Structures are given as structure tokens and as C-alpha cells.
Short mmCIF file of C-alpha atoms in Angstrom, two decimals:
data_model
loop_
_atom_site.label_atom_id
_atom_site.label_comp_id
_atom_site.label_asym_id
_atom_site.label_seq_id
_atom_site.Cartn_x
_atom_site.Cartn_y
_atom_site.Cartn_z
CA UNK S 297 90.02 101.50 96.99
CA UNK S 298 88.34 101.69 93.46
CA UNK S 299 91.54 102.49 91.33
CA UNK S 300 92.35 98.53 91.62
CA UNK S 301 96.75 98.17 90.70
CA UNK S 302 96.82 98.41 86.51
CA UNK S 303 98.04 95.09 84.85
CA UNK S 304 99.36 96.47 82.10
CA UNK S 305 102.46 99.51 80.80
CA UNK S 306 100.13 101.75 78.54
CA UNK S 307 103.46 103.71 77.87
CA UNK S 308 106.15 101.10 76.73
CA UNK S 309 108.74 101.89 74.37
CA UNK S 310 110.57 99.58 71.90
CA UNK S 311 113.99 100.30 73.55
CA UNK S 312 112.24 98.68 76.97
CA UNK S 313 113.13 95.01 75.20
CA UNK S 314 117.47 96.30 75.90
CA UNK S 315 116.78 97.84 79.07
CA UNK S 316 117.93 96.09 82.23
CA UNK S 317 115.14 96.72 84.17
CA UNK S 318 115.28 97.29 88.00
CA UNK S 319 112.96 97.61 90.76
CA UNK S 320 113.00 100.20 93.04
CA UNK S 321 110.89 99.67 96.24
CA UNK S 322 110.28 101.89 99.41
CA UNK S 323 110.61 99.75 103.26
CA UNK S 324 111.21 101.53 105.92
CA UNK S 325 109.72 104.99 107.15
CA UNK S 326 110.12 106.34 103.32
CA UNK S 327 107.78 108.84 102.55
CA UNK S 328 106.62 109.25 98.93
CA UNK S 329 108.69 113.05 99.08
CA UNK S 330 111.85 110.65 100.20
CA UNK S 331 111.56 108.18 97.63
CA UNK S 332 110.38 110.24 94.37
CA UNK S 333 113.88 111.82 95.19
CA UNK S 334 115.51 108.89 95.45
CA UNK S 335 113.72 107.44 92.47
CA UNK S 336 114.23 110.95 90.71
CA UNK S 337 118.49 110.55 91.12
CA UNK S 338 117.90 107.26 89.83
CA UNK S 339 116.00 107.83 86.58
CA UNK S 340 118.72 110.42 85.85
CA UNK S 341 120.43 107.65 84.80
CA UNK S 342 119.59 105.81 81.46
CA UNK S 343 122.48 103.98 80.48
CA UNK S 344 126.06 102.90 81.26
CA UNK S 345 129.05 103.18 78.66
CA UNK S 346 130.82 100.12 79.33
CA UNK S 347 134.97 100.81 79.55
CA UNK S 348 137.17 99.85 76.97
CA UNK S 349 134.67 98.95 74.88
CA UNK S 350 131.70 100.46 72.46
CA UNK S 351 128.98 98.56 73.94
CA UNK S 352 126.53 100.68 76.29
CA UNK S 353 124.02 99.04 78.07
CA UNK S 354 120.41 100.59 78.81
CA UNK S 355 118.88 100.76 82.21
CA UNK S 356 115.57 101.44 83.58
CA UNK S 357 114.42 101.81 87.42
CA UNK S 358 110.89 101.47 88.18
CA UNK S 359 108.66 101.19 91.23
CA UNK S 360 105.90 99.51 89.43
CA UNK S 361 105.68 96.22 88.83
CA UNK S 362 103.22 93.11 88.55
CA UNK S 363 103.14 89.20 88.69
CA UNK S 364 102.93 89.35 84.90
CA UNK S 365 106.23 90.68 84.62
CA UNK S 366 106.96 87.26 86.22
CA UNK S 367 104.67 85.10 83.98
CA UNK S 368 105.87 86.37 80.85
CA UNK S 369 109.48 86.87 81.64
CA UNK S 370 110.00 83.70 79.99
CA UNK S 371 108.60 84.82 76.60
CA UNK S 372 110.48 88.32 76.61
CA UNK S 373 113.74 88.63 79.50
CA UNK S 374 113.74 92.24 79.70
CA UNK S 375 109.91 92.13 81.59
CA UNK S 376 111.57 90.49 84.63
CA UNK S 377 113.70 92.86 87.09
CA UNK S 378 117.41 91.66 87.27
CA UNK S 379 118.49 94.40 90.21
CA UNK S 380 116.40 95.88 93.08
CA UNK S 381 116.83 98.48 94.87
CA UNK S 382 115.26 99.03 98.79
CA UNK S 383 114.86 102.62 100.13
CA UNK S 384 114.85 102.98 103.66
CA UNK S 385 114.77 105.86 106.03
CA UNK S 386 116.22 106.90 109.77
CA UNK S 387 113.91 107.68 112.23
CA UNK S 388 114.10 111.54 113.47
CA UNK S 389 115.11 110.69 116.80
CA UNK S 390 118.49 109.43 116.57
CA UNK S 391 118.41 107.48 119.65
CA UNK S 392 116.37 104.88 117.80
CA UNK S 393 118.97 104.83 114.32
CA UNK S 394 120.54 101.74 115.85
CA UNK S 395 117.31 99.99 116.70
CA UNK S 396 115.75 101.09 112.83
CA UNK S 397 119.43 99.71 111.12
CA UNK S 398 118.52 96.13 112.74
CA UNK S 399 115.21 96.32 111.40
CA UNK S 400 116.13 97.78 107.70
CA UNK S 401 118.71 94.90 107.40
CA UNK S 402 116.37 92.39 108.79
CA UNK S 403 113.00 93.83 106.29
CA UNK S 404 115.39 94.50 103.29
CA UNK S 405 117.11 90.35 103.40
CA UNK S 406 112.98 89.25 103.86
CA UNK S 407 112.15 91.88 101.03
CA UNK S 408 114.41 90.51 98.22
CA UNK S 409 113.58 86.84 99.16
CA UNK S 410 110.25 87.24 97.25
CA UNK S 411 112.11 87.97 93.96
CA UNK S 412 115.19 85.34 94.57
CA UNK S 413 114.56 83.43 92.12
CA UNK S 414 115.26 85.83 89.35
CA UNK S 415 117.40 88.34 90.77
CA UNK S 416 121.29 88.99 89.80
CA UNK S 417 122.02 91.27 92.62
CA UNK S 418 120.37 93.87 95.37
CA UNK S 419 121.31 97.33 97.09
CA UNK S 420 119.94 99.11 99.85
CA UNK S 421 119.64 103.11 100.60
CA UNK S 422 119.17 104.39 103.93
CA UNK S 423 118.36 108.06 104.13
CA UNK S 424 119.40 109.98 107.17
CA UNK S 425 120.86 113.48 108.45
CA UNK S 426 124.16 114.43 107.39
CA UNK S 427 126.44 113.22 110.10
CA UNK S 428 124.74 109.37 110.89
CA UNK S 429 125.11 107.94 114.43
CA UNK S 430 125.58 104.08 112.89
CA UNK S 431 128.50 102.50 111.33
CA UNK S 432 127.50 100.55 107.87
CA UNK S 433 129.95 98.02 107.13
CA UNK S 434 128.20 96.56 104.35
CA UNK S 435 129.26 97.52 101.07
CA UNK S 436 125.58 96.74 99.77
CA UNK S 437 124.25 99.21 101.39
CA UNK S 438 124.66 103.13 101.05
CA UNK S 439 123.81 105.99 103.87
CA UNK S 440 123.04 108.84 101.66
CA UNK S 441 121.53 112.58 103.04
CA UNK S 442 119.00 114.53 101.39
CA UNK S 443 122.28 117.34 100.84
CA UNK S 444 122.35 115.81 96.48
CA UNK S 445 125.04 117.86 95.59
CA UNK S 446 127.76 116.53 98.84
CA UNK S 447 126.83 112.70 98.05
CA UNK S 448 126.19 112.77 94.56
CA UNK S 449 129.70 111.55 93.38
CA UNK S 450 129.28 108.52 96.01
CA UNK S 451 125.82 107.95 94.84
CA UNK S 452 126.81 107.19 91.68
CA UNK S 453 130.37 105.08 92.54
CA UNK S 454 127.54 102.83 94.35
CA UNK S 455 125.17 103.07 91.28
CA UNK S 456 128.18 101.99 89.05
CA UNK S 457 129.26 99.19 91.32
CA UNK S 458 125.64 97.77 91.53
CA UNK S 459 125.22 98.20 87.71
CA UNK S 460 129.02 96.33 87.21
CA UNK S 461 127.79 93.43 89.16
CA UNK S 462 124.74 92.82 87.21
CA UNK S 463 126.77 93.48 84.01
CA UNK S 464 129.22 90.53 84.73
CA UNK S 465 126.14 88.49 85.49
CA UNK S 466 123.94 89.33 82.80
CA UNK S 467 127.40 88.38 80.36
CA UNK S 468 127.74 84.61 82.68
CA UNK S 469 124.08 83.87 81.93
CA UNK S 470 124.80 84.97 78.00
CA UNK S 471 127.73 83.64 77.52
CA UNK S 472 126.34 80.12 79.12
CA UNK S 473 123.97 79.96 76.63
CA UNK S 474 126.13 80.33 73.81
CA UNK S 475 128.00 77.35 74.86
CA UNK S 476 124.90 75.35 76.25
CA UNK S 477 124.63 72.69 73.53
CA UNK S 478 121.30 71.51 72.16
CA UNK S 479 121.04 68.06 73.75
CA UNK S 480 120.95 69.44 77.21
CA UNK S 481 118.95 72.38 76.52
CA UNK S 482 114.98 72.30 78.38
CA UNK S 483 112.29 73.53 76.98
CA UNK S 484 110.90 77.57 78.40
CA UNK S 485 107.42 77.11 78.80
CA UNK S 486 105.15 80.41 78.75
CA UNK S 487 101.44 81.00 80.66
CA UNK S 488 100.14 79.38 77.74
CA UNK S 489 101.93 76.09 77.78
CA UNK S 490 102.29 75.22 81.20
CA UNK S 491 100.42 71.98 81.20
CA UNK S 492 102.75 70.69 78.57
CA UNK S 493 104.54 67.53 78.96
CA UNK S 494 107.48 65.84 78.15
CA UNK S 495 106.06 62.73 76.45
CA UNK S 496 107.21 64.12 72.60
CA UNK S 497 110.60 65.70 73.98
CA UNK S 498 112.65 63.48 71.46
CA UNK S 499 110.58 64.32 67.85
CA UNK S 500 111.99 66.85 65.93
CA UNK S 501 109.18 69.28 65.94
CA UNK S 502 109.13 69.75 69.91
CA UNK S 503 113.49 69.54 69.65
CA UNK S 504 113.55 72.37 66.81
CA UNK S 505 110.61 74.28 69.19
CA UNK S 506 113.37 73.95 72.40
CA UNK S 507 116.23 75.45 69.93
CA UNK S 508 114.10 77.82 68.18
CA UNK S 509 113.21 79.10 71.64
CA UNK S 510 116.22 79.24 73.84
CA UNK S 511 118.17 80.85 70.27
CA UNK S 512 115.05 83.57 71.00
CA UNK S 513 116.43 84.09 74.57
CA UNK S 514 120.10 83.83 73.47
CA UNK S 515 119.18 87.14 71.60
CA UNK S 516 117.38 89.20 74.49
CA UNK S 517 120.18 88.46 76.78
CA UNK S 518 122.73 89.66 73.69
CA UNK S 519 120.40 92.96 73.44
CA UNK S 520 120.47 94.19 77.36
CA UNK S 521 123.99 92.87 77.03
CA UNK S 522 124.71 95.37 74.41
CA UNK S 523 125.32 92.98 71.65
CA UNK S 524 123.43 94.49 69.60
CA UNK S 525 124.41 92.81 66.15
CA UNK S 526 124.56 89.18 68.01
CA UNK S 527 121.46 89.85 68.84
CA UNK S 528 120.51 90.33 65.51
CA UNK S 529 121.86 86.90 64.55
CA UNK S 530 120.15 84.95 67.21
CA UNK S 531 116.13 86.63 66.77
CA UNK S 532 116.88 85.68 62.95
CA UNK S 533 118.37 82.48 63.77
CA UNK S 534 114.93 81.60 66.16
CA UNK S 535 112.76 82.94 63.84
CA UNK S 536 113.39 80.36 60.94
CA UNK S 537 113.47 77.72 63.54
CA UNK S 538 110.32 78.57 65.04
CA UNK S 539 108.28 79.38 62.14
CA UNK S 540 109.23 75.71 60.85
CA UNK S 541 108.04 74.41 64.47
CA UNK S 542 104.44 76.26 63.64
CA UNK S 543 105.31 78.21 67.34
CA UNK S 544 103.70 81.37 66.16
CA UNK S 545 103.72 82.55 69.67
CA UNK S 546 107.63 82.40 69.93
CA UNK S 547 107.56 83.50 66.38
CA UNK S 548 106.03 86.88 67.21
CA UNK S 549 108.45 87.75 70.04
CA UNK S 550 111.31 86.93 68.15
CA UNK S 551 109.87 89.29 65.63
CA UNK S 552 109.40 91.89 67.84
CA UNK S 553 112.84 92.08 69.64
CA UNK S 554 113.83 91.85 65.67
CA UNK S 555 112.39 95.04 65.31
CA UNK S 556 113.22 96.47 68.81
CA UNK S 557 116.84 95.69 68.53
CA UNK S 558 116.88 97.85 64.39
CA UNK S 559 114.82 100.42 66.16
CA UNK S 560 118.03 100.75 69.18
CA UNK S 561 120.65 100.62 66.42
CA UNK S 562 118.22 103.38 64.11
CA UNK S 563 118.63 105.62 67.00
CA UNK S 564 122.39 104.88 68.00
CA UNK S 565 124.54 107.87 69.03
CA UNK S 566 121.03 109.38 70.06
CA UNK S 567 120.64 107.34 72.85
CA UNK S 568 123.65 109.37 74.95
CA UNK S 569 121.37 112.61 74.41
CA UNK S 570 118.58 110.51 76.97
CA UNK S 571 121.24 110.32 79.77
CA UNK S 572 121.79 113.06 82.12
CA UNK S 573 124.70 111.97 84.04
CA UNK S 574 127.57 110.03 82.96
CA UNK S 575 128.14 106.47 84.37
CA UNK S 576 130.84 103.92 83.16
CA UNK S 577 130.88 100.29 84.38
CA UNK S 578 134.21 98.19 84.77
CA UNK S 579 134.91 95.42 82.22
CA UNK S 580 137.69 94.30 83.93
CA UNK S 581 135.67 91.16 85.56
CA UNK S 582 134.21 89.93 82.13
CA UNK S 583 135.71 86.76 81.00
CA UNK S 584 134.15 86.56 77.41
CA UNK S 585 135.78 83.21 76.46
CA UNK S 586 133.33 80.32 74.75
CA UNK S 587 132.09 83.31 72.42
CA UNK S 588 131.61 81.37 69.61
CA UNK S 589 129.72 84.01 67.04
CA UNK S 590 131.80 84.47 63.81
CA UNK S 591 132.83 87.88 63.06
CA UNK S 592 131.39 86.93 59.32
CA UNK S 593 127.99 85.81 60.59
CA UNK S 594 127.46 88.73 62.30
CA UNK S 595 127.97 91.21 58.81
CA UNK S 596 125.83 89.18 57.41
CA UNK S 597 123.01 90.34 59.46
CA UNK S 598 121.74 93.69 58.49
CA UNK S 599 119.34 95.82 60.93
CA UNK S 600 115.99 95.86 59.41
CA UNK S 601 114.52 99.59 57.77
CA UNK S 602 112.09 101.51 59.03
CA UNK S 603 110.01 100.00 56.15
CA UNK S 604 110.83 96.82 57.39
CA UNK S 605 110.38 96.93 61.35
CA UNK S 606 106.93 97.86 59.87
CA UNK S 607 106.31 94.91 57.90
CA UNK S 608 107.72 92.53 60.58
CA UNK S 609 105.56 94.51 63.26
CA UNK S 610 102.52 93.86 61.42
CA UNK S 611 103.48 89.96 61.44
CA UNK S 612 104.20 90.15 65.22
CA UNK S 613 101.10 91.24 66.06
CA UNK S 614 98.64 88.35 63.71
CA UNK S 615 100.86 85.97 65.59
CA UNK S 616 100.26 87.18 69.03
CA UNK S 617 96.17 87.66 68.41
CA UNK S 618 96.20 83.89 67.73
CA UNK S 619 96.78 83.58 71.87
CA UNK S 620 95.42 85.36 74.58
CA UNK S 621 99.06 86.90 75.79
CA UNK S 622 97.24 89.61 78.08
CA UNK S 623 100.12 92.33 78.52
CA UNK S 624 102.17 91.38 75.87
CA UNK S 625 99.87 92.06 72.87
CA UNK S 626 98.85 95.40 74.53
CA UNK S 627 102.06 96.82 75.16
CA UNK S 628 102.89 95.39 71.54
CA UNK S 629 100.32 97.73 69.57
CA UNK S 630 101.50 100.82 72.04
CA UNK S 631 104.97 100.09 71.00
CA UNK S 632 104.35 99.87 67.39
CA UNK S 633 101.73 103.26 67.78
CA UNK S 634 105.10 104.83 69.35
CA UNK S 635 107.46 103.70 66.53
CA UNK S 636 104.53 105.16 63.54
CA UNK S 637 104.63 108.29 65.58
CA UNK S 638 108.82 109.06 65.00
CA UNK S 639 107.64 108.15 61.20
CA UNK S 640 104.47 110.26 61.38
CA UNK S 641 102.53 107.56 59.78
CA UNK S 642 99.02 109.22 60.51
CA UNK S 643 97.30 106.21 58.81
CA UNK S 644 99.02 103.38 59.81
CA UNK S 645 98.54 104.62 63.40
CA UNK S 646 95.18 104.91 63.30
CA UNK S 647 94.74 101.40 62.00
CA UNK S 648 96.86 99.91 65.02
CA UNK S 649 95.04 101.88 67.58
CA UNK S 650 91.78 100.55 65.80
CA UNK S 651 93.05 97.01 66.30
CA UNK S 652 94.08 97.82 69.89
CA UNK S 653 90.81 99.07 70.55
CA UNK S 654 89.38 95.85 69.29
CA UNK S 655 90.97 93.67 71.32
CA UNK S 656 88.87 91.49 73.94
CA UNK S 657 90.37 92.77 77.05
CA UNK S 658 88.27 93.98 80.52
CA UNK S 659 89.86 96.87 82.13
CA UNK S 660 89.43 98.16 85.40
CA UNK S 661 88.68 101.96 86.10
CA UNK S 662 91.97 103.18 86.81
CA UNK S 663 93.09 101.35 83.34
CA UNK S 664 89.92 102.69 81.56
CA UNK S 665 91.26 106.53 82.17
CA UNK S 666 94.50 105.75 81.80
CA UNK S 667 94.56 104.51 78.49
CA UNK S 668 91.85 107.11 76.89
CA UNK S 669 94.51 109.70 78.58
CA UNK S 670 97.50 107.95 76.80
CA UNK S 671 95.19 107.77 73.22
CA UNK S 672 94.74 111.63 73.85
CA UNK S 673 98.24 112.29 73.35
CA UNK S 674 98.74 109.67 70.88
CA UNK S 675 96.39 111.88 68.69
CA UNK S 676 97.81 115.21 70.14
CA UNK S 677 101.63 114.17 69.01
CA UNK S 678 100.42 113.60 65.14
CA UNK S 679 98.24 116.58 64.79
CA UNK S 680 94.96 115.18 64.89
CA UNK S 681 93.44 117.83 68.08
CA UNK S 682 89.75 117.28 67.70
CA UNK S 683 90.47 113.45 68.19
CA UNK S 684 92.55 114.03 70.85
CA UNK S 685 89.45 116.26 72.33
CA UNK S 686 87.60 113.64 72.08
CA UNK S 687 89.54 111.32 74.15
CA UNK S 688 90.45 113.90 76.47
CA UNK S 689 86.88 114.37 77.19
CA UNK S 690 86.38 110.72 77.25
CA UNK S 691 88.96 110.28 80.22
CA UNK S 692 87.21 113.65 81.99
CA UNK S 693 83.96 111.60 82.29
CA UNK S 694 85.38 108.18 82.98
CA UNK S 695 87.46 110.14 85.93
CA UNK S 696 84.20 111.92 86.90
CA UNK S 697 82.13 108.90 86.89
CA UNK S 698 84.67 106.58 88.97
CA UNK S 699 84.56 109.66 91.25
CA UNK S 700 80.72 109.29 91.94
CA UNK S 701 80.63 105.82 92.03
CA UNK S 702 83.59 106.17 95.02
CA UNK S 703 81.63 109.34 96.74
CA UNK S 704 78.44 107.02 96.71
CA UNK S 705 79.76 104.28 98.00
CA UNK S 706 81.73 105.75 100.99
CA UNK S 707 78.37 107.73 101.73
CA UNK S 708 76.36 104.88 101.46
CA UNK S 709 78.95 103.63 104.10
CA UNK S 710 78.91 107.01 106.19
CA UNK S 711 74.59 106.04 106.67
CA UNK S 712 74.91 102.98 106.98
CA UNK S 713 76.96 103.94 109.91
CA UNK S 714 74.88 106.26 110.66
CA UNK S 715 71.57 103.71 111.05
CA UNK S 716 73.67 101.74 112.63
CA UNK S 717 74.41 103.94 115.71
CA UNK S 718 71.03 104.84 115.72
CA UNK S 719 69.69 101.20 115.83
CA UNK S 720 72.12 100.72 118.80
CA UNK S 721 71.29 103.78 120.91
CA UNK S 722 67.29 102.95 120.43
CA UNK S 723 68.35 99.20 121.76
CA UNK S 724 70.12 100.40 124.53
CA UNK S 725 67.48 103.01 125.53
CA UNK S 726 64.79 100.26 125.24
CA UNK S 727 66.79 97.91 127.59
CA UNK S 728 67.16 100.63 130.39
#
């Protein structure tokens, strides 16, 4: 094909960095109509309140996904999926549903092997007419019909269940941090650093680095957690110890979920307005002993102003063009470009999208249109239309162009063929 998979999210959003994010992949016999329905009743849901408690925590289910997720979900948590979902289907004959249930169970186990090593927890949907011929004892899995409105209430009891789970493993992992104390603590290593060794582990430069840096993940799980002022605490807390390790890299993300997390609590209340159904999680399992975070601390630490988020964006993004960070310094400048646009900061946008522009980054057709489609509206949403024109037009020709180049090629293929065949038929005739 000559739209090649894109590498990078040309539409992120600052609340992405609290979102638990969860794949959703299609297995068996789905067709695209089955799973953008599935997908759909999914996406419907944006967030869970969590009970007797004010904490909500954000969710987002996507099918698209890439191994960079993976090799910088060390640097920034909320890239890597913690949940997946499979979506399955029933064949039409229903002779065959108890031959296609072996199969689904055996596909989906070899499915979410590949991502074992990060996962928290998995579910399965198998789609099927309304009165199923199988039995499904597993409580993993959920038979759902295309009828929405019969299993919707079920659908989302199984949503809430899977969303639970991952809750009271997302606060284990957090909570296990807090108490994890800094002698035992290893060092997360990014793309960038991979070849590092421990032959320094015991000066203080590399031992305020390992702090600096796992204080830096401390705060991303305390964001998709929901605590939102801990979180606060901890990106401060990693930012003053990895500024005075000279780990700019580590710097900048700390800086960024800084801003992320005052952007989340800017918008508070507002975020209940994105959700279109209403799902509330248990917190009946969470055991939140070893919580160690003074009540004190935490007032001390004031959400940054709009004003401020800008300054500290700006300083994220020098220290991330001192590295070649791919994904993450692309999705940074979008991020930033979405924040100016809720201020309407006309010049300030421009500048950033300059400075994305600038950036020494190869992309492949499909990215090429995307992008120029995605500057379009970034143009259209301040008020600047001839700009937008321009990039409209700009994505027209790319589109056109990629086009051509694919009608060329498969016709190039289609006489090629076509010489082919004759060569062969002349051969043959020759020969008799």
C-alpha cells in the first residue's frame, strides 16, 4: 500500500497525559461496520467518577497504536495501553458458534500475550444474534447483540468492572512507589539511553537522576490515578531534582505533565460535560495505606496559570529539541498549538507551528496530508481562513499526487502483466 501506518498522534490533547489509555483491537470475523460500533459505545465513555470519593479518572479507547507507544512509555506512562479490549464476532451459521468460541478464546489468550508485559487487565466482546447458541462462563468475556438499547445497561456493568480492575491496579503500582525507598529504586532508561551502564550507579549525579526520574513517574501514575494535586507535588518534586542532575530530557516531561496536570484542574467540573454516559467504579477494593503525602505539602502546591503553563511549555520544548525524541516533541508542539487555541493566542501559535514546521523529521505520505489537514484547521479555529486555504489546498495536492504516484504504479504493474502474458504465449507458440 502507499499510505505506510503514521508514527505519530497529529491530534493529541494535554488531558491525553491523565487518560488511561486502552486498546481496542478487532480478531475474529469483525467487520469495520461491527467494530466502529463497538468502538463507537466505547468512546461514549470518557471518564469514570470513582464512588465515595471526588476523584474521577479519564479514559480513552483507541484502535491505533504503534511500537513507540512502547519505547517511550517509559518517559511519559500514559503512551502505553494499561487495558485491551478484543472484538470478536459469531459466524452467521450458528452451527459453527461453538467451533468460532474455541477459536476466539484460543486467538484472544495469543492476542494479549504480545502486550503482557505492560498490561493490567483484558476483556473480550463477542458479537452475535440475540438469543446465542453457546454458554460463556467466563466473566472476562461479554456476548453482546447489535440490539444497543436491550444490552446497553450490561455493556456498561462489564465496562465498569473492567475499568474497577484496572483502577485497583493502577492505585497498587502508585501506591508501591510511594513507599519504594530510594536505595532500591533502578534507574528507567528511555530510547535514548539504552546503552547506559551501571558502572556510576553509586555517584550522586546518576542517584539524584534515578530519584529525579522515578519522582517523574510517581506523578503520571498520581495523574491517571486522579490525584491530581499529588501529582502536582511529585512533577515539582522531579523537576528540581532533575534539573540539578543536568537530565534535560526528564526535565522537559516533567514540565510538561506540570502543565498537563494545571491544564486538567483549569478545566475541572468541565470535564463531566465530555462524557455521555455515566459510569462509576467501586472503591471498595482500594487499600490506600503507605500514603505517605502530607495534607500540608500538598496546599503548598498551587496549579500553574494559564500564563504559566505557557512559560513552562516554552521550557519543555528547548529541552526536548536538545534530543531527537521522535513522537514526543511532535505531539508536544500540537499540544501546546491546542492549549494557545482555548487562549486564542494568534501569535504565539503561529510561532509554535513555525518551530514544528522546522523540525528535522521525514514523513511518509499518509503523514504528509495528514498533518497539512490538521494545520488547516489549526488556522480555521483562530480565524486566520486564507491560511487555512492555503493548507487546505496544500493537503488537496499532496492527496492528488500520492494518488498518481499509486495509479502509476499499479498500471505500471497491470503492463507489466500484460508483457508478461504476451512474452509467454509467443514462447509457447514458438515451441509448438
Amino acid at each position: 500500500k502507499i499510505f505506510k501506518m503514521m508514527h505519530y498522534d497529529f491530534r493529541p490533547n494535554l488531558l491525553d497525559h491523565g487518560r488511561i489509555l486502552i486498546l481496542v483491537r478487532p480478531f475474529f470475523n469483525t467487520s469495520d461496520q461491527d467494530f466502529s460500533f463497538i468502538l463507537q459505545k466505547l468512546s461514549n465513555i470518557s471518564h469514570a467518577e470513582i464512588q465515595g470519593t471526588n476523584r474521577r479518572i479519564l479514559l480513552k479507547f483507541t484502535k491505533g497504536y504503534s511500537q513507540d507507544a512502547l519505547e517511550w512509555g517509559c518517559l511519559q506512562t500514559h503512551r502505553r495501553p494499561f487495558g485491551f479490549i478484543g472484538v470478536a464476532k459469531l459466524s452467521v451459521d450458528t452451527s459453527h458458534h461453538g467451533k468460532d468460541y474455541e477459536i476466539i478464546v484460543h486467538r484472544f489468550s495469543n492476542l494479549i500475550s504480545q502486550y503482557s508485559s505492560h498490561l493490567y487487565d483484558s476483556r473480550c466482546i463477542i458479537i452475535g444474534p440475540e438469543e446465542p447458541t453457546i454458554i460463556i462462563g467466563n466473566k472476562n468475556i461479554l456476548y453482546l447483540s447489535m440490539d444497543n438499547e436491550k444490552d446497553n445497561s450490561e455493556f456498561l456493568h462489564f465496562v465498569s468492572t473492567f475499568v474497577s480492575s484496572l483502577h485497583v491496579i493502577l492505585e497498587s503500582k502508585r501506591i508501591d512507589k510511594i513507599n519504594e525507598s530510594p536505595e532500591r529504586m533502578l534507574m528507567p532508561l528511555t530510547a535514548n539511553d539504552k546503552d547506559q551502564n551501571g558502572s556510576d550507579s553509586d555517584t550522586r549525579i546518576v542517584k539524584r537522576k534515578c530519584i529525579g526520574r522515578n519522582k517523574k513517574i510517581l506523578a503520571d501514575l498520581c495523574f491517571l490515578a486522579g490525584y491530581y494535586q499529588d501529582s502536582l507535588l511529585y512533577y515539582q518534586q522531579s523537576v528540581d531534582l532533575l534539573q540539578n542532575a543536568n537530565d534535560f530530557l526528564w526535565v522537559g516531561s516533567a514540565l510538561e505533565g506540570l502543565c498537563a496536570v494545571s491544564s486538567t484542574i483549569g478545566i475541572g467540573s468541565d470535564i463531566k460535560k465530555l462524557n455521555q454516559q455515566e459510569l462509576v467504579i467501586d472503591n471498595s477494593n482500594i487499600n490506600v495505606n503507605g500514603d505517605c503525602i502530607t495534607f500540608s505539602k500538598v496546599l503548598s502546591c498551587i496549579h500553574l496559570s494559564d500564563d504559566e503553563i505557557i512559560i513552562k511549555y516554552n521550557e519543555c520544548l528547548r529541552h526536548y529539541r536538545r534530543y531527537v525524541t521522535g513522537p514526543i516533541e511532535i505531539e508536544a508542539h500540537f499540544k501546546f498549538i491546542r492549549f494557545l487555541i482555548k487562549l486564542k493566542k494568534k501569535l504565539e501559535i503561529s510561532q509554535t507551528v513555525q518551530s514544528l514546521l522546522n523540525l528535522p523529521i521525514t514523513f511518509n505520505d499518509a503523514e504528509k496530508i495528514e498533518i497539512t489537514s490538521v494545520l488547516a484547521s489549526i488556522y480555521e479555529q483562530i480565524g486566520l481562513i486564507r491560511k487555512s486555504a492555503f493548507y487546505r489546498h496544500r493537503a488537496a495536492l499532496q492527496y492528488k499526487n500520492t494518488n498518481s504516484s499509486k495509479n502509476s504504479f499499479s498500471q505500471g504493474m497491470l503492463n507489466s502483466n500484460k508483457l508478461s502474458h504476451i512474452a509467454v504465449t509467443q514462447s509457447q507458440c514458438s515451441t509448438q
